[in-house]
């Protein structure tokens, strides 16, 4: 067993700065002098603000997607989030546009539809105020609609910045016709929805909403309340709320949370089935073209018994962190035979999605 077994990053970073934002980000990353560091961060922020003010979202998103390195991509994402969320220093008030990711782990015999709207969103807001997530006297509006991720992705960064500066009160909510997104449950699954809202934040005042607050009693109480509001006699439901976050941060946090829980469910269910069938399970971790990390859980000597899991890598995903999460979870499931492949593999082999099976691996395959 080798502790240093690691997956490669399959994302095609060019290593070459091809956009002014890339050059500004790389200059910031390479700076060690604190005074110069502040100036270079300000230069990067100024260019991002210029593109936001011109509603040039396509240019911004293209620069992020074509970043020359993972570090450059991370710093560009970080500064975009900051510049979208924070108003100018001269503004006495701003609107905080936030979203609360909600992972729903559901199981039902047959089919069921989870409604796309909470029956009592006022109770949710009251609970968040009781636990200090929302300030008691804050001007905050929380929508009752459960939104899918595509609706949040459709709101461009420049639009978020305009709402931040233009909204004068929260009671009207966000000026957009969001649609309820019911959840179609067929058997079991792990689903992602968002609650969105707006809070008016006065300069130098205590936060109207506690963004990225640590899990605690508020999360357990909200899990119980949401479970009661969305329950159905034929369905098992575990709502797992995340902390309220700025819009762009919530998009990524919700995606990662859903994927982690999907992997937990996949691993525990597949390991149980293999063991019940009398097989010795082996886990194979591999990275593939198309920016995917894949896991094959299969029988050591039976190539017919296996299941596969795909993690599409996002811009802020760190391959090493995902690998460690997966290894830790497999070990919690009392599974230690974990084999890590050190080269980037194709997505398709023999006209089928490629999942390397334990029976195909040489005896020398690296073990974690």
mmCIF file of C-alpha atoms in Angstrom:
data_model
loop_
_atom_site.group_PDB
_atom_site.id
_atom_site.type_symbol
_atom_site.label_atom_id
_atom_site.label_comp_id
_atom_site.label_asym_id
_atom_site.label_seq_id
_atom_site.Cartn_x
_atom_site.Cartn_y
_atom_site.Cartn_z
ATOM 1 C CA UNK A 1 0.000 0.000 0.000
ATOM 2 C CA UNK A 2 1.419 3.381 -0.994
ATOM 3 C CA UNK A 3 0.256 6.490 0.866
ATOM 4 C CA UNK A 4 1.377 8.758 -1.970
ATOM 5 C CA UNK A 5 -0.740 7.149 -4.707
ATOM 6 C CA UNK A 6 -2.467 10.050 -6.466
ATOM 7 C CA UNK A 7 -4.785 10.651 -9.385
ATOM 8 C CA UNK A 8 -3.765 12.958 -12.250
ATOM 9 C CA UNK A 9 -5.773 16.058 -13.082
ATOM 10 C CA UNK A 10 -7.517 15.327 -16.407
ATOM 11 C CA UNK A 11 -8.488 18.929 -17.151
ATOM 12 C CA UNK A 12 -6.699 20.369 -20.201
ATOM 13 C CA UNK A 13 -4.929 23.453 -18.818
ATOM 14 C CA UNK A 14 -2.738 25.076 -21.480
ATOM 15 C CA UNK A 15 -0.197 26.728 -19.194
ATOM 16 C CA UNK A 16 -0.348 29.828 -21.401
ATOM 17 C CA UNK A 17 -2.099 33.076 -20.499
ATOM 18 C CA UNK A 18 -4.312 33.997 -23.449
ATOM 19 C CA UNK A 19 -6.480 36.708 -21.887
ATOM 20 C CA UNK A 20 -5.712 39.934 -19.982
ATOM 21 C CA UNK A 21 -7.456 38.461 -16.916
ATOM 22 C CA UNK A 22 -5.093 35.483 -17.051
ATOM 23 C CA UNK A 23 -2.095 37.807 -17.050
ATOM 24 C CA UNK A 24 -3.462 39.802 -14.109
ATOM 25 C CA UNK A 25 -4.257 36.624 -12.162
ATOM 26 C CA UNK A 26 -0.820 35.130 -12.818
ATOM 27 C CA UNK A 27 0.851 38.400 -11.781
ATOM 28 C CA UNK A 28 -1.091 38.295 -8.515
ATOM 29 C CA UNK A 29 -0.200 34.646 -7.906
ATOM 30 C CA UNK A 30 3.481 35.287 -8.512
ATOM 31 C CA UNK A 31 3.767 38.331 -6.231
ATOM 32 C CA UNK A 32 5.415 37.978 -2.801
ATOM 33 C CA UNK A 33 5.707 41.613 -1.766
ATOM 34 C CA UNK A 34 2.649 42.555 0.328
ATOM 35 C CA UNK A 35 2.403 46.087 -0.995
ATOM 36 C CA UNK A 36 2.652 44.952 -4.591
ATOM 37 C CA UNK A 37 0.212 42.128 -3.848
ATOM 38 C CA UNK A 38 -2.501 44.603 -2.824
ATOM 39 C CA UNK A 39 -1.910 46.673 -5.956
ATOM 40 C CA UNK A 40 -2.073 43.651 -8.256
ATOM 41 C CA UNK A 41 -5.253 42.392 -6.629
ATOM 42 C CA UNK A 42 -6.766 45.845 -7.147
ATOM 43 C CA UNK A 43 -5.741 45.759 -10.820
ATOM 44 C CA UNK A 44 -7.427 42.380 -11.296
ATOM 45 C CA UNK A 45 -10.544 43.591 -9.471
ATOM 46 C CA UNK A 46 -10.708 46.715 -11.637
ATOM 47 C CA UNK A 47 -10.738 44.678 -14.849
ATOM 48 C CA UNK A 48 -13.423 42.334 -13.483
ATOM 49 C CA UNK A 49 -15.540 45.325 -12.426
ATOM 50 C CA UNK A 50 -15.128 46.862 -15.867
ATOM 51 C CA UNK A 51 -16.464 43.727 -17.554
ATOM 52 C CA UNK A 52 -19.321 43.485 -15.047
ATOM 53 C CA UNK A 53 -20.290 47.114 -15.628
ATOM 54 C CA UNK A 54 -20.404 46.433 -19.383
ATOM 55 C CA UNK A 55 -22.448 43.237 -18.868
ATOM 56 C CA UNK A 56 -19.722 41.345 -20.710
ATOM 57 C CA UNK A 57 -20.445 38.060 -18.975
ATOM 58 C CA UNK A 58 -19.403 36.007 -21.989
ATOM 59 C CA UNK A 59 -15.902 37.491 -21.824
ATOM 60 C CA UNK A 60 -15.664 36.876 -18.089
ATOM 61 C CA UNK A 61 -16.844 33.284 -18.276
ATOM 62 C CA UNK A 62 -14.628 32.560 -21.257
ATOM 63 C CA UNK A 63 -11.602 33.813 -19.321
ATOM 64 C CA UNK A 64 -12.486 31.545 -16.406
ATOM 65 C CA UNK A 65 -13.041 28.504 -18.611
ATOM 66 C CA UNK A 66 -9.756 29.000 -20.517
ATOM 67 C CA UNK A 67 -7.565 29.770 -17.487
ATOM 68 C CA UNK A 68 -4.004 28.485 -17.993
ATOM 69 C CA UNK A 69 -3.727 26.672 -14.642
ATOM 70 C CA UNK A 70 -5.846 25.456 -11.720
ATOM 71 C CA UNK A 71 -4.386 28.185 -9.494
ATOM 72 C CA UNK A 72 -5.248 30.900 -12.009
ATOM 73 C CA UNK A 73 -8.765 29.539 -12.397
ATOM 74 C CA UNK A 74 -9.278 29.497 -8.633
ATOM 75 C CA UNK A 75 -8.108 33.086 -8.125
ATOM 76 C CA UNK A 76 -10.287 34.326 -10.998
ATOM 77 C CA UNK A 77 -13.321 32.590 -9.524
ATOM 78 C CA UNK A 78 -12.537 33.969 -6.075
ATOM 79 C CA UNK A 79 -12.176 37.564 -7.257
ATOM 80 C CA UNK A 80 -15.296 37.322 -9.436
ATOM 81 C CA UNK A 81 -17.311 36.195 -6.417
ATOM 82 C CA UNK A 82 -15.964 39.033 -4.307
ATOM 83 C CA UNK A 83 -16.628 41.682 -6.943
ATOM 84 C CA UNK A 84 -20.155 40.439 -7.615
ATOM 85 C CA UNK A 85 -21.049 40.275 -3.927
ATOM 86 C CA UNK A 86 -19.461 43.467 -2.597
ATOM 87 C CA UNK A 87 -20.765 46.932 -3.431
ATOM 88 C CA UNK A 88 -18.541 49.983 -3.711
ATOM 89 C CA UNK A 89 -17.178 51.540 -0.540
ATOM 90 C CA UNK A 90 -19.263 54.671 -1.118
ATOM 91 C CA UNK A 91 -22.627 52.867 -0.965
ATOM 92 C CA UNK A 92 -24.571 53.218 2.296
ATOM 93 C CA UNK A 93 -26.632 50.107 1.591
ATOM 94 C CA UNK A 94 -26.540 47.081 -0.673
ATOM 95 C CA UNK A 95 -28.659 44.040 -1.397
ATOM 96 C CA UNK A 96 -27.124 40.714 -0.429
ATOM 97 C CA UNK A 97 -28.323 38.164 -2.992
ATOM 98 C CA UNK A 98 -28.046 34.737 -1.373
ATOM 99 C CA UNK A 99 -28.992 31.117 -1.896
ATOM 100 C CA UNK A 100 -29.337 28.196 0.490
ATOM 101 C CA UNK A 101 -28.474 24.833 -1.119
ATOM 102 C CA UNK A 102 -30.725 21.957 -0.115
ATOM 103 C CA UNK A 103 -29.746 18.342 -0.793
ATOM 104 C CA UNK A 104 -32.703 15.964 -0.712
ATOM 105 C CA UNK A 105 -32.028 12.265 -0.155
ATOM 106 C CA UNK A 106 -35.301 10.550 -1.063
ATOM 107 C CA UNK A 107 -36.559 7.006 -1.491
ATOM 108 C CA UNK A 108 -39.981 5.708 -2.444
ATOM 109 C CA UNK A 109 -41.543 2.510 -3.684
ATOM 110 C CA UNK A 110 -42.759 3.510 -7.096
ATOM 111 C CA UNK A 111 -42.839 7.204 -7.921
ATOM 112 C CA UNK A 112 -43.560 10.438 -6.093
ATOM 113 C CA UNK A 113 -43.270 14.160 -6.849
ATOM 114 C CA UNK A 114 -41.885 16.472 -4.177
ATOM 115 C CA UNK A 115 -43.608 19.822 -4.570
ATOM 116 C CA UNK A 116 -41.539 22.710 -5.939
ATOM 117 C CA UNK A 117 -42.678 25.097 -3.217
ATOM 118 C CA UNK A 118 -42.511 25.061 0.573
ATOM 119 C CA UNK A 119 -45.964 25.213 2.184
ATOM 120 C CA UNK A 120 -44.726 27.509 4.994
ATOM 121 C CA UNK A 121 -41.599 29.493 4.164
ATOM 122 C CA UNK A 122 -42.396 31.925 6.999
ATOM 123 C CA UNK A 123 -41.707 29.113 9.466
ATOM 124 C CA UNK A 124 -38.318 28.553 7.809
ATOM 125 C CA UNK A 125 -37.455 32.232 8.087
ATOM 126 C CA UNK A 126 -38.585 32.306 11.729
ATOM 127 C CA UNK A 127 -36.380 29.313 12.529
ATOM 128 C CA UNK A 128 -33.366 30.949 10.882
ATOM 129 C CA UNK A 129 -34.031 34.129 12.853
ATOM 130 C CA UNK A 130 -34.391 32.144 16.085
ATOM 131 C CA UNK A 131 -30.933 30.619 15.526
ATOM 132 C CA UNK A 132 -29.297 33.886 14.478
ATOM 133 C CA UNK A 133 -28.739 32.927 10.847
ATOM 134 C CA UNK A 134 -30.975 35.856 9.882
ATOM 135 C CA UNK A 135 -30.905 38.937 12.122
ATOM 136 C CA UNK A 136 -34.127 39.482 14.054
ATOM 137 C CA UNK A 137 -34.687 42.993 12.681
ATOM 138 C CA UNK A 138 -33.322 42.409 9.193
ATOM 139 C CA UNK A 139 -35.105 43.362 5.985
ATOM 140 C CA UNK A 140 -34.921 39.909 4.389
ATOM 141 C CA UNK A 141 -37.091 38.074 1.882
ATOM 142 C CA UNK A 142 -36.853 34.301 1.432
ATOM 143 C CA UNK A 143 -38.653 32.722 -1.509
ATOM 144 C CA UNK A 144 -40.782 29.627 -0.932
ATOM 145 C CA UNK A 145 -39.903 28.196 -4.356
ATOM 146 C CA UNK A 146 -37.471 25.300 -4.644
ATOM 147 C CA UNK A 147 -35.227 26.091 -7.615
ATOM 148 C CA UNK A 148 -33.016 23.780 -9.645
ATOM 149 C CA UNK A 149 -29.394 24.638 -10.332
ATOM 150 C CA UNK A 150 -29.994 25.544 -13.970
ATOM 151 C CA UNK A 151 -32.161 28.495 -12.941
ATOM 152 C CA UNK A 152 -29.392 29.866 -10.750
ATOM 153 C CA UNK A 153 -26.806 29.322 -13.479
ATOM 154 C CA UNK A 154 -28.986 31.300 -15.891
ATOM 155 C CA UNK A 155 -28.547 34.471 -13.805
ATOM 156 C CA UNK A 156 -25.409 36.153 -15.111
ATOM 157 C CA UNK A 157 -22.809 37.688 -12.760
ATOM 158 C CA UNK A 158 -23.504 41.200 -14.103
ATOM 159 C CA UNK A 159 -27.208 40.762 -13.292
ATOM 160 C CA UNK A 160 -26.355 39.839 -9.705
ATOM 161 C CA UNK A 161 -24.205 42.984 -9.465
ATOM 162 C CA UNK A 162 -27.041 45.127 -10.802
ATOM 163 C CA UNK A 163 -29.507 43.692 -8.291
ATOM 164 C CA UNK A 164 -26.959 44.270 -5.533
ATOM 165 C CA UNK A 165 -26.869 48.001 -6.298
ATOM 166 C CA UNK A 166 -30.412 48.654 -7.522
ATOM 167 C CA UNK A 167 -32.653 46.939 -4.971
ATOM 168 C CA UNK A 168 -33.753 49.264 -2.190
ATOM 169 C CA UNK A 169 -35.852 46.892 -0.096
ATOM 170 C CA UNK A 170 -36.161 43.108 0.253
ATOM 171 C CA UNK A 171 -39.914 42.662 0.578
ATOM 172 C CA UNK A 172 -40.458 42.459 -3.176
ATOM 173 C CA UNK A 173 -37.931 39.678 -3.573
ATOM 174 C CA UNK A 174 -35.731 39.279 -6.609
ATOM 175 C CA UNK A 175 -37.124 40.823 -9.817
ATOM 176 C CA UNK A 176 -37.100 37.609 -11.814
ATOM 177 C CA UNK A 177 -39.760 35.067 -12.714
ATOM 178 C CA UNK A 178 -38.274 31.947 -11.143
ATOM 179 C CA UNK A 179 -40.189 28.712 -11.698
ATOM 180 C CA UNK A 180 -40.937 26.064 -9.103
ATOM 181 C CA UNK A 181 -38.812 22.942 -9.657
ATOM 182 C CA UNK A 182 -40.632 19.849 -8.376
ATOM 183 C CA UNK A 183 -38.515 16.769 -7.705
ATOM 184 C CA UNK A 184 -39.438 13.602 -9.581
ATOM 185 C CA UNK A 185 -38.548 10.662 -7.326
ATOM 186 C CA UNK A 186 -38.491 7.275 -9.019
ATOM 187 C CA UNK A 187 -37.167 4.719 -6.549
ATOM 188 C CA UNK A 188 -34.427 6.621 -4.760
ATOM 189 C CA UNK A 189 -32.023 9.437 -5.486
ATOM 190 C CA UNK A 190 -30.045 12.432 -4.265
ATOM 191 C CA UNK A 191 -31.433 15.745 -5.528
ATOM 192 C CA UNK A 192 -30.359 19.384 -5.324
ATOM 193 C CA UNK A 193 -32.596 22.395 -4.926
ATOM 194 C CA UNK A 194 -32.050 25.960 -3.714
ATOM 195 C CA UNK A 195 -33.950 28.464 -1.619
ATOM 196 C CA UNK A 196 -33.052 31.990 -2.698
ATOM 197 C CA UNK A 197 -33.463 35.330 -1.023
ATOM 198 C CA UNK A 198 -32.343 38.913 -0.651
ATOM 199 C CA UNK A 199 -31.246 40.819 2.440
ATOM 200 C CA UNK A 200 -30.675 44.548 2.743
ATOM 201 C CA UNK A 201 -27.299 45.233 4.314
ATOM 202 C CA UNK A 202 -26.414 48.672 5.677
ATOM 203 C CA UNK A 203 -22.803 49.742 5.621
ATOM 204 C CA UNK A 204 -20.932 48.996 8.866
ATOM 205 C CA UNK A 205 -24.004 47.279 10.386
ATOM 206 C CA UNK A 206 -24.095 43.735 11.761
ATOM 207 C CA UNK A 207 -24.760 41.142 9.029
ATOM 208 C CA UNK A 208 -28.412 40.829 8.056
ATOM 209 C CA UNK A 209 -27.755 37.198 7.122
ATOM 210 C CA UNK A 210 -24.876 35.032 8.320
ATOM 211 C CA UNK A 211 -23.328 33.699 5.127
ATOM 212 C CA UNK A 212 -21.385 30.436 5.207
ATOM 213 C CA UNK A 213 -22.258 29.874 8.864
ATOM 214 C CA UNK A 214 -20.936 26.645 10.356
ATOM 215 C CA UNK A 215 -23.347 23.708 10.733
ATOM 216 C CA UNK A 216 -24.946 23.549 14.151
ATOM 217 C CA UNK A 217 -28.315 23.442 15.904
ATOM 218 C CA UNK A 218 -29.824 25.629 13.166
ATOM 219 C CA UNK A 219 -29.073 22.964 10.532
ATOM 220 C CA UNK A 220 -30.528 20.120 12.589
ATOM 221 C CA UNK A 221 -33.662 22.137 13.341
ATOM 222 C CA UNK A 222 -34.049 23.114 9.679
ATOM 223 C CA UNK A 223 -33.619 19.498 8.587
ATOM 224 C CA UNK A 224 -36.493 18.511 10.867
ATOM 225 C CA UNK A 225 -38.732 21.384 9.756
ATOM 226 C CA UNK A 226 -38.155 20.766 6.042
ATOM 227 C CA UNK A 227 -38.747 17.067 6.534
ATOM 228 C CA UNK A 228 -42.114 17.819 8.104
ATOM 229 C CA UNK A 229 -43.112 20.255 5.356
ATOM 230 C CA UNK A 230 -42.157 17.956 2.483
ATOM 231 C CA UNK A 231 -43.051 14.558 3.974
ATOM 232 C CA UNK A 232 -45.200 11.945 2.284
ATOM 233 C CA UNK A 233 -46.385 8.656 3.778
ATOM 234 C CA UNK A 234 -44.889 6.588 0.940
ATOM 235 C CA UNK A 235 -41.513 8.355 0.931
ATOM 236 C CA UNK A 236 -38.401 8.387 3.072
ATOM 237 C CA UNK A 237 -36.863 11.866 2.960
ATOM 238 C CA UNK A 238 -33.733 13.359 4.487
ATOM 239 C CA UNK A 239 -33.370 17.093 3.699
ATOM 240 C CA UNK A 240 -29.784 18.257 4.231
ATOM 241 C CA UNK A 241 -29.580 22.064 4.185
ATOM 242 C CA UNK A 242 -26.332 23.916 3.634
ATOM 243 C CA UNK A 243 -25.529 27.379 4.940
ATOM 244 C CA UNK A 244 -26.808 30.452 3.089
ATOM 245 C CA UNK A 245 -24.108 31.755 0.762
ATOM 246 C CA UNK A 246 -23.614 34.314 -1.932
ATOM 247 C CA UNK A 247 -25.171 33.200 -5.214
ATOM 248 C CA UNK A 248 -22.017 32.063 -7.014
ATOM 249 C CA UNK A 249 -20.598 30.310 -3.953
ATOM 250 C CA UNK A 250 -23.886 28.473 -3.333
ATOM 251 C CA UNK A 251 -23.888 27.135 -6.884
ATOM 252 C CA UNK A 252 -20.580 25.379 -6.336
ATOM 253 C CA UNK A 253 -21.191 24.339 -2.735
ATOM 254 C CA UNK A 254 -24.522 22.746 -3.604
ATOM 255 C CA UNK A 255 -23.017 20.821 -6.516
ATOM 256 C CA UNK A 256 -20.189 19.451 -4.370
ATOM 257 C CA UNK A 257 -22.509 18.564 -1.486
ATOM 258 C CA UNK A 258 -24.842 16.647 -3.809
ATOM 259 C CA UNK A 259 -21.947 14.757 -5.386
ATOM 260 C CA UNK A 260 -20.450 13.822 -2.007
ATOM 261 C CA UNK A 261 -23.749 12.442 -0.752
ATOM 262 C CA UNK A 262 -24.375 10.647 -4.057
ATOM 263 C CA UNK A 263 -21.000 8.979 -3.643
ATOM 264 C CA UNK A 264 -21.754 7.984 -0.047
ATOM 265 C CA UNK A 265 -25.017 6.350 -1.136
ATOM 266 C CA UNK A 266 -23.340 4.654 -4.131
ATOM 267 C CA UNK A 267 -20.437 3.280 -2.082
ATOM 268 C CA UNK A 268 -22.468 1.968 0.853
ATOM 269 C CA UNK A 269 -25.124 0.357 -1.358
ATOM 270 C CA UNK A 270 -22.649 -1.229 -3.786
ATOM 271 C CA UNK A 271 -20.343 -2.559 -1.076
ATOM 272 C CA UNK A 272 -23.310 -4.100 0.713
ATOM 273 C CA UNK A 273 -24.566 -5.808 -2.463
ATOM 274 C CA UNK A 274 -21.110 -7.197 -3.307
ATOM 275 C CA UNK A 275 -20.611 -8.554 0.192
ATOM 276 C CA UNK A 276 -24.097 -10.071 0.292
ATOM 277 C CA UNK A 277 -23.256 -11.836 -2.990
ATOM 278 C CA UNK A 278 -20.157 -13.336 -1.374
ATOM 279 C CA UNK A 279 -17.738 -11.252 -3.428
ATOM 280 C CA UNK A 280 -14.566 -9.469 -2.308
ATOM 281 C CA UNK A 281 -14.973 -5.789 -3.263
ATOM 282 C CA UNK A 282 -12.248 -3.740 -4.913
ATOM 283 C CA UNK A 283 -12.423 0.018 -5.547
ATOM 284 C CA UNK A 284 -10.707 1.491 -8.612
ATOM 285 C CA UNK A 285 -10.222 5.278 -8.805
ATOM 286 C CA UNK A 286 -9.410 6.735 -12.215
ATOM 287 C CA UNK A 287 -9.448 10.044 -14.094
ATOM 288 C CA UNK A 288 -10.732 10.318 -17.644
ATOM 289 C CA UNK A 289 -10.741 12.646 -20.621
ATOM 290 C CA UNK A 290 -13.627 15.097 -20.472
ATOM 291 C CA UNK A 291 -12.635 16.184 -16.932
ATOM 292 C CA UNK A 292 -14.143 13.244 -15.074
ATOM 293 C CA UNK A 293 -13.128 11.296 -11.987
ATOM 294 C CA UNK A 294 -14.609 7.797 -11.970
ATOM 295 C CA UNK A 295 -14.916 5.080 -9.357
ATOM 296 C CA UNK A 296 -15.482 1.428 -10.158
ATOM 297 C CA UNK A 297 -16.605 -0.806 -7.308
ATOM 298 C CA UNK A 298 -16.386 -4.413 -8.426
ATOM 299 C CA UNK A 299 -15.697 -7.973 -7.417
ATOM 300 C CA UNK A 300 -12.035 -8.913 -7.221
ATOM 301 C CA UNK A 301 -12.403 -12.015 -9.424
ATOM 302 C CA UNK A 302 -15.823 -11.631 -11.062
ATOM 303 C CA UNK A 303 -15.941 -9.145 -13.942
ATOM 304 C CA UNK A 304 -19.737 -9.315 -14.108
ATOM 305 C CA UNK A 305 -20.288 -7.806 -10.659
ATOM 306 C CA UNK A 306 -19.538 -4.070 -10.589
ATOM 307 C CA UNK A 307 -21.027 -0.572 -10.507
ATOM 308 C CA UNK A 308 -19.617 2.797 -11.570
ATOM 309 C CA UNK A 309 -19.739 6.375 -10.312
ATOM 310 C CA UNK A 310 -18.824 9.552 -12.228
ATOM 311 C CA UNK A 311 -17.755 12.873 -10.668
ATOM 312 C CA UNK A 312 -17.640 15.607 -13.361
ATOM 313 C CA UNK A 313 -14.898 17.972 -12.235
ATOM 314 C CA UNK A 314 -15.883 21.596 -11.677
ATOM 315 C CA UNK A 315 -13.556 24.558 -12.022
ATOM 316 C CA UNK A 316 -12.874 24.755 -8.287
ATOM 317 C CA UNK A 317 -12.614 21.018 -7.641
ATOM 318 C CA UNK A 318 -9.274 19.755 -6.385
ATOM 319 C CA UNK A 319 -8.632 16.210 -7.570
ATOM 320 C CA UNK A 320 -6.513 15.390 -4.529
ATOM 321 C CA UNK A 321 -9.248 16.551 -2.129
ATOM 322 C CA UNK A 322 -11.944 14.505 -3.878
ATOM 323 C CA UNK A 323 -9.682 11.464 -3.907
ATOM 324 C CA UNK A 324 -9.033 11.825 -0.180
ATOM 325 C CA UNK A 325 -12.755 12.227 0.564
ATOM 326 C CA UNK A 326 -13.518 9.054 -1.371
ATOM 327 C CA UNK A 327 -10.726 7.070 0.266
ATOM 328 C CA UNK A 328 -11.800 8.209 3.740
ATOM 329 C CA UNK A 329 -15.418 7.268 3.090
ATOM 330 C CA UNK A 330 -14.519 3.847 1.685
ATOM 331 C CA UNK A 331 -12.417 3.147 4.765
ATOM 332 C CA UNK A 332 -15.302 4.206 6.990
ATOM 333 C CA UNK A 333 -17.254 1.491 5.166
ATOM 334 C CA UNK A 334 -14.504 -0.967 6.251
ATOM 335 C CA UNK A 335 -13.044 -1.196 2.773
ATOM 336 C CA UNK A 336 -9.279 -0.940 2.262
ATOM 337 C CA UNK A 337 -8.603 -2.432 -1.186
ATOM 338 C CA UNK A 338 -8.436 0.849 -3.127
ATOM 339 C CA UNK A 339 -6.497 0.970 -6.384
ATOM 340 C CA UNK A 340 -5.503 4.281 -7.962
ATOM 341 C CA UNK A 341 -4.652 4.598 -11.653
ATOM 342 C CA UNK A 342 -2.022 7.220 -12.395
ATOM 343 C CA UNK A 343 -2.788 8.043 -16.034
ATOM 344 C CA UNK A 344 -5.653 9.843 -17.751
ATOM 345 C CA UNK A 345 -7.896 7.284 -19.443
ATOM 346 C CA UNK A 346 -10.390 7.639 -22.313
ATOM 347 C CA UNK A 347 -14.078 8.197 -21.610
ATOM 348 C CA UNK A 348 -15.153 5.514 -24.085
ATOM 349 C CA UNK A 349 -13.723 2.069 -24.742
ATOM 350 C CA UNK A 350 -15.265 -0.471 -27.109
ATOM 351 C CA UNK A 351 -18.149 1.967 -27.689
ATOM 352 C CA UNK A 352 -19.074 1.961 -23.992
ATOM 353 C CA UNK A 353 -18.320 4.280 -21.054
ATOM 354 C CA UNK A 354 -14.999 3.081 -19.712
ATOM 355 C CA UNK A 355 -14.851 1.908 -16.115
ATOM 356 C CA UNK A 356 -11.625 -0.028 -15.387
ATOM 357 C CA UNK A 357 -12.612 -3.289 -13.685
ATOM 358 C CA UNK A 358 -10.559 -4.900 -10.912
ATOM 359 C CA UNK A 359 -10.259 -8.045 -13.028
ATOM 360 C CA UNK A 360 -8.538 -6.045 -15.800
ATOM 361 C CA UNK A 361 -5.841 -4.486 -13.634
ATOM 362 C CA UNK A 362 -2.293 -5.812 -13.464
ATOM 363 C CA UNK A 363 -1.121 -7.073 -10.104
ATOM 364 C CA UNK A 364 1.183 -4.047 -9.903
ATOM 365 C CA UNK A 365 -1.671 -1.506 -9.925
ATOM 366 C CA UNK A 366 -0.982 1.153 -7.300
ATOM 367 C CA UNK A 367 -2.949 0.762 -4.091
ATOM 368 C CA UNK A 368 -3.859 3.665 -1.846
#
